Tab-separated table of C-alpha atoms in Angstrom:
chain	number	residue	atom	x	y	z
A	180	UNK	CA	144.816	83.655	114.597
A	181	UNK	CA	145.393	81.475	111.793
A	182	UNK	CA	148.805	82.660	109.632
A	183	UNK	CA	148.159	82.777	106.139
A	184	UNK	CA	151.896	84.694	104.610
A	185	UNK	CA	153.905	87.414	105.643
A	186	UNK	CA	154.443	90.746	103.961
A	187	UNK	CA	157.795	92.335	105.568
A	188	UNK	CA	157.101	92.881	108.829
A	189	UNK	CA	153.142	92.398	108.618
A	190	UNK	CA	151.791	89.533	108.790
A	191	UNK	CA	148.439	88.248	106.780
A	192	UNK	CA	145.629	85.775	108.562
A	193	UNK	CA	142.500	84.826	106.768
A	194	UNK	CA	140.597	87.044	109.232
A	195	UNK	CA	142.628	90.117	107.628
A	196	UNK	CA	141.860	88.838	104.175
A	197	UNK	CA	138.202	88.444	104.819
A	198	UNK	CA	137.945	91.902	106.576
A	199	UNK	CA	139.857	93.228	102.824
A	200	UNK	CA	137.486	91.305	101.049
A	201	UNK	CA	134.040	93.262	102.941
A	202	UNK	CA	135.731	96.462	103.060
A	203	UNK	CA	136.151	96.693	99.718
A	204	UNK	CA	133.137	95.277	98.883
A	205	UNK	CA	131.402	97.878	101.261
A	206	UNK	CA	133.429	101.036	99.080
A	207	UNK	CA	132.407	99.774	96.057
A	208	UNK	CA	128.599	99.299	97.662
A	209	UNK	CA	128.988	102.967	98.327
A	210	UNK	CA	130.573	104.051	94.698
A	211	UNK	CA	127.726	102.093	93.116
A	212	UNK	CA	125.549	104.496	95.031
A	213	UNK	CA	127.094	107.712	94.567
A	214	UNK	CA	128.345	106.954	91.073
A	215	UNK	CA	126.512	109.989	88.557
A	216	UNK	CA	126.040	112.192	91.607
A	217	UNK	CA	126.949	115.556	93.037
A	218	UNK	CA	128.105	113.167	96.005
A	219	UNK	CA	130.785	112.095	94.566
A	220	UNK	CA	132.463	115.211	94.422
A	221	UNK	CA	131.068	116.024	97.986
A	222	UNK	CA	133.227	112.515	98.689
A	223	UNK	CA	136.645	113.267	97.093
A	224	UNK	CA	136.276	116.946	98.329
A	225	UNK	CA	136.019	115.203	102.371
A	226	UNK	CA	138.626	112.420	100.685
A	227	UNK	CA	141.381	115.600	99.812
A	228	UNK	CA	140.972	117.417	103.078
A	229	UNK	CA	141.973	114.293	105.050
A	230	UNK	CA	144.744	113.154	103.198
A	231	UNK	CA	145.740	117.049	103.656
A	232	UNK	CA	145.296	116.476	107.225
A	233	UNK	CA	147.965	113.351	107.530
A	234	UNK	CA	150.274	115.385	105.521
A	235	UNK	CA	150.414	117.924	107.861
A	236	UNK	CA	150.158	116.247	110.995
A	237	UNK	CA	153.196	114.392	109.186
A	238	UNK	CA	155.369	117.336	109.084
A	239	UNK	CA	154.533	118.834	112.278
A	240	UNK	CA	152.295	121.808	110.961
A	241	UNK	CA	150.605	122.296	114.362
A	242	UNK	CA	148.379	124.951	113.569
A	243	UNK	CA	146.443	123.075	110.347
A	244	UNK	CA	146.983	120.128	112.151
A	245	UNK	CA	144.689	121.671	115.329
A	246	UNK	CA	142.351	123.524	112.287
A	247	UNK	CA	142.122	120.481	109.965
A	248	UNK	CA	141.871	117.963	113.422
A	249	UNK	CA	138.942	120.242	114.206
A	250	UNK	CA	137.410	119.611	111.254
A	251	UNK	CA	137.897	116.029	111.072
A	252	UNK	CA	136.315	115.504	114.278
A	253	UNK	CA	132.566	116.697	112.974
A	254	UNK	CA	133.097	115.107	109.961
A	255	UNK	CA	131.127	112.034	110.739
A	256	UNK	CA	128.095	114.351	111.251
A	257	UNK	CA	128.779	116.573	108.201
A	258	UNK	CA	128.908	113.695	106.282
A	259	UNK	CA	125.671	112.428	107.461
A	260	UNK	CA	124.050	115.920	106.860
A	261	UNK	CA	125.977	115.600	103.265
A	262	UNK	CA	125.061	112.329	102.234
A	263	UNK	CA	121.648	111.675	103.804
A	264	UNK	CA	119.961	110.409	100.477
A	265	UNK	CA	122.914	108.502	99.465
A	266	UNK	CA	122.641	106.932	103.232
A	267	UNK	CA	118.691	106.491	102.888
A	268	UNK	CA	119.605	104.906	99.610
A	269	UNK	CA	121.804	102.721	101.297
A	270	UNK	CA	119.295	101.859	104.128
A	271	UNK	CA	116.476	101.125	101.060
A	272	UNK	CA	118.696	98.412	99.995
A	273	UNK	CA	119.495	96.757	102.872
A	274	UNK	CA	116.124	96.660	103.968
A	275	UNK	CA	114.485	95.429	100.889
A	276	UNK	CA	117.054	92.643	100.918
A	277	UNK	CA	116.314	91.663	104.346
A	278	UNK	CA	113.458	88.995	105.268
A	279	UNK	CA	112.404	91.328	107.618
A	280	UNK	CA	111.176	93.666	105.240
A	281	UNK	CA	108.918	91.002	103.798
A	282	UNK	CA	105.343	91.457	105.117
A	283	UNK	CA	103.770	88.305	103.470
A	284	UNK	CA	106.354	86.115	104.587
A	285	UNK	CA	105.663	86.856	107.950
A	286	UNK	CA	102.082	86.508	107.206
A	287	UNK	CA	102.678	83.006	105.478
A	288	UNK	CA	105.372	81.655	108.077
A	289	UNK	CA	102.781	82.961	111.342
A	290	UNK	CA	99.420	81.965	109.926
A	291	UNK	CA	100.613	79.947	106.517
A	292	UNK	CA	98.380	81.358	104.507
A	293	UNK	CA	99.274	80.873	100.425
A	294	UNK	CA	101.376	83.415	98.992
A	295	UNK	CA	98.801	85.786	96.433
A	296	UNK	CA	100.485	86.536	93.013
A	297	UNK	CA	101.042	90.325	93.211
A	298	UNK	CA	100.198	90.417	89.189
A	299	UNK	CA	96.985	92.053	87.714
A	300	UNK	CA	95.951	92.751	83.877
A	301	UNK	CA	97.848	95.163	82.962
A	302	UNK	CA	96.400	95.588	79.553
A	303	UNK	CA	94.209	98.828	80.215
A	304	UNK	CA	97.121	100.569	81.715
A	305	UNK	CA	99.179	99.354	78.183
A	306	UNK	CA	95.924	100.747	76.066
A	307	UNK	CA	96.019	104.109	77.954
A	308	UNK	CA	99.790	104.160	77.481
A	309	UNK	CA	99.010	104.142	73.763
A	310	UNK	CA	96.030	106.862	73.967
A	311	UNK	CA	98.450	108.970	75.764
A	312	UNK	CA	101.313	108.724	73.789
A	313	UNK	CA	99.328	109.428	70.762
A	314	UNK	CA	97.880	112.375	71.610
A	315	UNK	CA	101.193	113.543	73.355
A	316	UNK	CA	100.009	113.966	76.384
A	317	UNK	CA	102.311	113.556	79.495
A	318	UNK	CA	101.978	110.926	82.453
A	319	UNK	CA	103.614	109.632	85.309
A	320	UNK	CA	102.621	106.194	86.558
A	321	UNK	CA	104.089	104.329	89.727
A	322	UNK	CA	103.679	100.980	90.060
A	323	UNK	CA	104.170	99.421	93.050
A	324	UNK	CA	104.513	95.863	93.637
A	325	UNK	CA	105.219	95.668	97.564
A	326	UNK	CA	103.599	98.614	99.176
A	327	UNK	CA	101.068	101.152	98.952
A	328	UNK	CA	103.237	103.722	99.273
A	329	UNK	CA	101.005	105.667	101.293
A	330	UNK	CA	103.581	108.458	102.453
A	331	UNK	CA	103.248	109.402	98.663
A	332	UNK	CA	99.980	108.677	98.244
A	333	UNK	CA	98.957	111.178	100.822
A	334	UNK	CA	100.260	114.050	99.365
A	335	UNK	CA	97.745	113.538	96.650
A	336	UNK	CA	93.949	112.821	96.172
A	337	UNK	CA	92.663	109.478	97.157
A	338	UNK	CA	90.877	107.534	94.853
A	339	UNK	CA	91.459	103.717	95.610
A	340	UNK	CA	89.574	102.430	92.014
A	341	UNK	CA	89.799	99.638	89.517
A	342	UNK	CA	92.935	100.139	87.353
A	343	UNK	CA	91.033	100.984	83.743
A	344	UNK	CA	91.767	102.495	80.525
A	345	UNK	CA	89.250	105.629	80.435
A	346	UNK	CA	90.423	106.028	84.247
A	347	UNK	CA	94.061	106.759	83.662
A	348	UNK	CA	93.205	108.801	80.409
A	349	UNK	CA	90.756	110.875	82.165
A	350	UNK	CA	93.033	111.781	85.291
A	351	UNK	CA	96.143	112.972	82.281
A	352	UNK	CA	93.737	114.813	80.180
A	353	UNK	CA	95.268	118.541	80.317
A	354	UNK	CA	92.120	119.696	81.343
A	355	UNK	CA	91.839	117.223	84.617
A	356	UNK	CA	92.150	119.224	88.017
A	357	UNK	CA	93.862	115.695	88.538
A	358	UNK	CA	96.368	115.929	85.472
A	359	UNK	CA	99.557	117.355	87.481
A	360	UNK	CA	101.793	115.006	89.496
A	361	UNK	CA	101.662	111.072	89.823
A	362	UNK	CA	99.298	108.163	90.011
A	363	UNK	CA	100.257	105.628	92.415
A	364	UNK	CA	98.940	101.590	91.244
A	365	UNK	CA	99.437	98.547	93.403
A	366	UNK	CA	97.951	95.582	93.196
A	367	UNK	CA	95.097	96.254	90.300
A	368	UNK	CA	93.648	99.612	92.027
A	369	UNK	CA	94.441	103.492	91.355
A	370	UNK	CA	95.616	103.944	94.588
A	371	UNK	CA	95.812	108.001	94.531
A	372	UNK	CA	95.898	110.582	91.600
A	373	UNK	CA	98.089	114.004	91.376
A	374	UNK	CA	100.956	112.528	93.485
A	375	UNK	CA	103.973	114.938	94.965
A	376	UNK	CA	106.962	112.586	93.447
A	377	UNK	CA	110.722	113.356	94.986
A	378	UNK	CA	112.780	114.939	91.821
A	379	UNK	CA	116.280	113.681	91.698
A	380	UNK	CA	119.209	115.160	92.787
A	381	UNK	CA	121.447	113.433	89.923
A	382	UNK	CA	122.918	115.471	87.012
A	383	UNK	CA	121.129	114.305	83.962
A	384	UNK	CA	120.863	114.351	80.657
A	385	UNK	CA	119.739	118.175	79.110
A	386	UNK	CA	116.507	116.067	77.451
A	387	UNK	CA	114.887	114.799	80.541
A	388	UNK	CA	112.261	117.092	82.029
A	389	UNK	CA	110.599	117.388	85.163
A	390	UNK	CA	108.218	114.403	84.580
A	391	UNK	CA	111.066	112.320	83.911
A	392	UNK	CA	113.390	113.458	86.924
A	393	UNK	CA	110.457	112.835	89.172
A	394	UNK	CA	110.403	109.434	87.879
A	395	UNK	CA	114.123	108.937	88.574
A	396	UNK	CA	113.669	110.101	91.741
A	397	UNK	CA	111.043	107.904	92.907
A	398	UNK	CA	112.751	104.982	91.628
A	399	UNK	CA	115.747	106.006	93.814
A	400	UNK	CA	113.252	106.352	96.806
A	401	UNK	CA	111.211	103.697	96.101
A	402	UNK	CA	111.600	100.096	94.654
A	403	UNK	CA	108.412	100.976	92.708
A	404	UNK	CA	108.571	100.629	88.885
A	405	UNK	CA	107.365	104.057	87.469
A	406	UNK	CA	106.651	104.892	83.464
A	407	UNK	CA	106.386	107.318	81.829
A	408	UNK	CA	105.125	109.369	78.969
A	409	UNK	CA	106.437	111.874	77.236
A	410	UNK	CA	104.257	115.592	76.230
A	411	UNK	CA	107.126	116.541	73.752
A	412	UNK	CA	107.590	113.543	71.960
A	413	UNK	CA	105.084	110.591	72.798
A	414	UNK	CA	107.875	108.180	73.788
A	415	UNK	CA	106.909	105.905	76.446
A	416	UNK	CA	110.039	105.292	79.415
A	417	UNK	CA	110.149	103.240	82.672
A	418	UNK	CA	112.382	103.679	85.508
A	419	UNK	CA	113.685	101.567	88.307
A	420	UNK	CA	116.401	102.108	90.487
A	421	UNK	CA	117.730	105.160	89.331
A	422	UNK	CA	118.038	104.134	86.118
A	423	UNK	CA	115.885	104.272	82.977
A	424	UNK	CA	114.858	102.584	79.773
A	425	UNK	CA	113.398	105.255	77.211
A	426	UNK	CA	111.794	104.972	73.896
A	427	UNK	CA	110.429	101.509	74.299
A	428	UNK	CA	107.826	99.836	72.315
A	429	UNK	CA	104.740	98.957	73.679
A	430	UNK	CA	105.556	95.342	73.591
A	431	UNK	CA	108.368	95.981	76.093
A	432	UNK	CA	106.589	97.763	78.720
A	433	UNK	CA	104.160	95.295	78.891
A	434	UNK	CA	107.010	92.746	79.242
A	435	UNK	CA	109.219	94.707	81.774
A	436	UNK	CA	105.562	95.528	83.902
A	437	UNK	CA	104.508	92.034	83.957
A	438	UNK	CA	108.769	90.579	84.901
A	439	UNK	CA	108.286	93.079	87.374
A	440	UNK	CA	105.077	92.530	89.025
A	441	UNK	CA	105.569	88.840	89.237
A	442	UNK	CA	108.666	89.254	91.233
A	443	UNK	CA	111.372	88.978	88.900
A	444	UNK	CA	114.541	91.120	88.910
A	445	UNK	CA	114.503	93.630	85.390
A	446	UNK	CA	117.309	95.901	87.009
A	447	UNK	CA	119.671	94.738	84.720
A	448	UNK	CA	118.021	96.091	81.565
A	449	UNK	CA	118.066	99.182	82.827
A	450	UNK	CA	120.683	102.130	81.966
A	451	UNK	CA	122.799	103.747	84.231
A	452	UNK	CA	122.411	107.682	84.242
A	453	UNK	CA	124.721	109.869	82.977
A	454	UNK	CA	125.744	113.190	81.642
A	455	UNK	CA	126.759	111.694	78.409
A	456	UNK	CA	123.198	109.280	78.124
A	457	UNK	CA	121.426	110.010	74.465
A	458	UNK	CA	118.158	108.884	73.665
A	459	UNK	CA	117.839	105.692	71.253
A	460	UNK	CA	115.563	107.303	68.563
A	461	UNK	CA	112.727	110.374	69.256
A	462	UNK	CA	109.967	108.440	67.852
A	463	UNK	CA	106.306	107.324	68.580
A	464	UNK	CA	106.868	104.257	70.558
A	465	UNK	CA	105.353	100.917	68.293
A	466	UNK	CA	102.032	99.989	69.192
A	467	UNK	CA	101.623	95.888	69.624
């Protein structure tokens, strides 16, 4: 073990500043996640009870120390019962970061084949973006750049078509038996029509419906890019991650679909979601 300095009576090697360095990488990993969630309260309630706990078992309280020891010792599996999305959150991330995860790799490294350009047009689903908005009519779109998503897809009605303008208009006309849920599009093809989307968990902000919690909540599931319109107001939003970008012009969406599809990382335009979030401007998003 390599010294580095001594602190008092402890003393410091760079394997004990490395292992500092991941921890507290690893708790704020698992703020990051939590951060704008009921979790987080779920956390610092756990977080209170234990430092209760060493308090007690500090002064010798035997009978909380028994009680709260009790406690303690199924509070790996509470917390796993507590914090399962926050943990299948966590899991997401690792394993869309991993190479593993990465089918067409695999597929180029075992039978080098050339890597195909996930990207399609994605003008008619930008035209029927502005038909929708203008008519106020709500939608929910998930685009998905890495997998069918056919857990999701499932729980709707197949239709596995060419991505077109009068498609998507005719499947959110308020009169379409197919009008109610999502539509799930990877590469270039309606993959399924009146989708069963998760709904967050979050708290957020009093404006965002149902359409628009759905769409947080499959971005939280999901690395899938999802937009959405608006029935109230016409304003065209995408989310990703968690997070969302509302009011945008049509100009932007485009932009943000086509970053996205190609494989570039557009997390960072996104905004965080809060309780104290406002929308930019309730208008009619522009039309380019």
């Amino acid at each position: 073990m390599n010294l580095l300095f001594k602190i008092g009576f402890l003393d410091v090697s760079l394997v004990n500043l490395i292992d500092i360095t991941l921890v507290s990488i690893l708790i704020y990993q698992v703020y990051k996640l939590m951060r704008g969630s009921v979790a987080i309260k779920i956390f610092l309630g756990f977080l209170s009870i234990y430092l209760i706990y060493l308090v007690v078992s500090a002064a010798q309280m035997e009978l909380l120390t028994i009680i709260l020891g009790q406690f303690m010792g199924v509070g790996v599996l509470a917390a796993i019962i507590l914090f399962q999305q926050e943990i299948r959150k966590f899991l997401l991330i690792v394993g869309k970061s991993s190479i593993f995860s990465n089918e067409n790799l695999w597929q180029e490294i075992l039978f080098w084949r050339k890597k195909e350009s996930q990207a399609f047009n994605v003008t008619p689903i930008i035209e029927a973006s502005k038909t929708l908005s203008g008519s106020s009519t709500g939608a929910l779109i998930v685009l998905s750049r890495n997998s069918e998503l056919k857990f999701y897809a499932e729980s709707g009605d197949l239709i596995d078509a060419l991505v077109s303008k009068r498609l998507l208009v005719s499947i959110f006309n308020k009169y379409s038996p197919l009008h109610d849920g999502g539509v799930i599009i990877f590469n270039g093809r309606v993959k399924a029509a009146r989708c069963i989307l998760p709904v967050t968990e979050r708290e957020v902000p009093a404006q965002f419906g149902l359409r628009h919690r759905a769409a947080i909540g499959m971005s939280e599931a999901t690395d899938a890019l999802i937009l959405i319109v608006s029935e109230e107001t016409g304003q065209v939003s995408l989310a990703k991650n968690g997070k969302i970008l509302h009011n945008l012009s049509f100009q932007e969406v485009r932009e943000l679909i086509n970053r996205y599809l190609t494989g570039e990382e557009i997390e960072e335009k996104f905004e965080p979601i809060s309780q104290t979030d406002k929308p930019r401007d309730f208008k009619k998003p522009t039309e380019v």
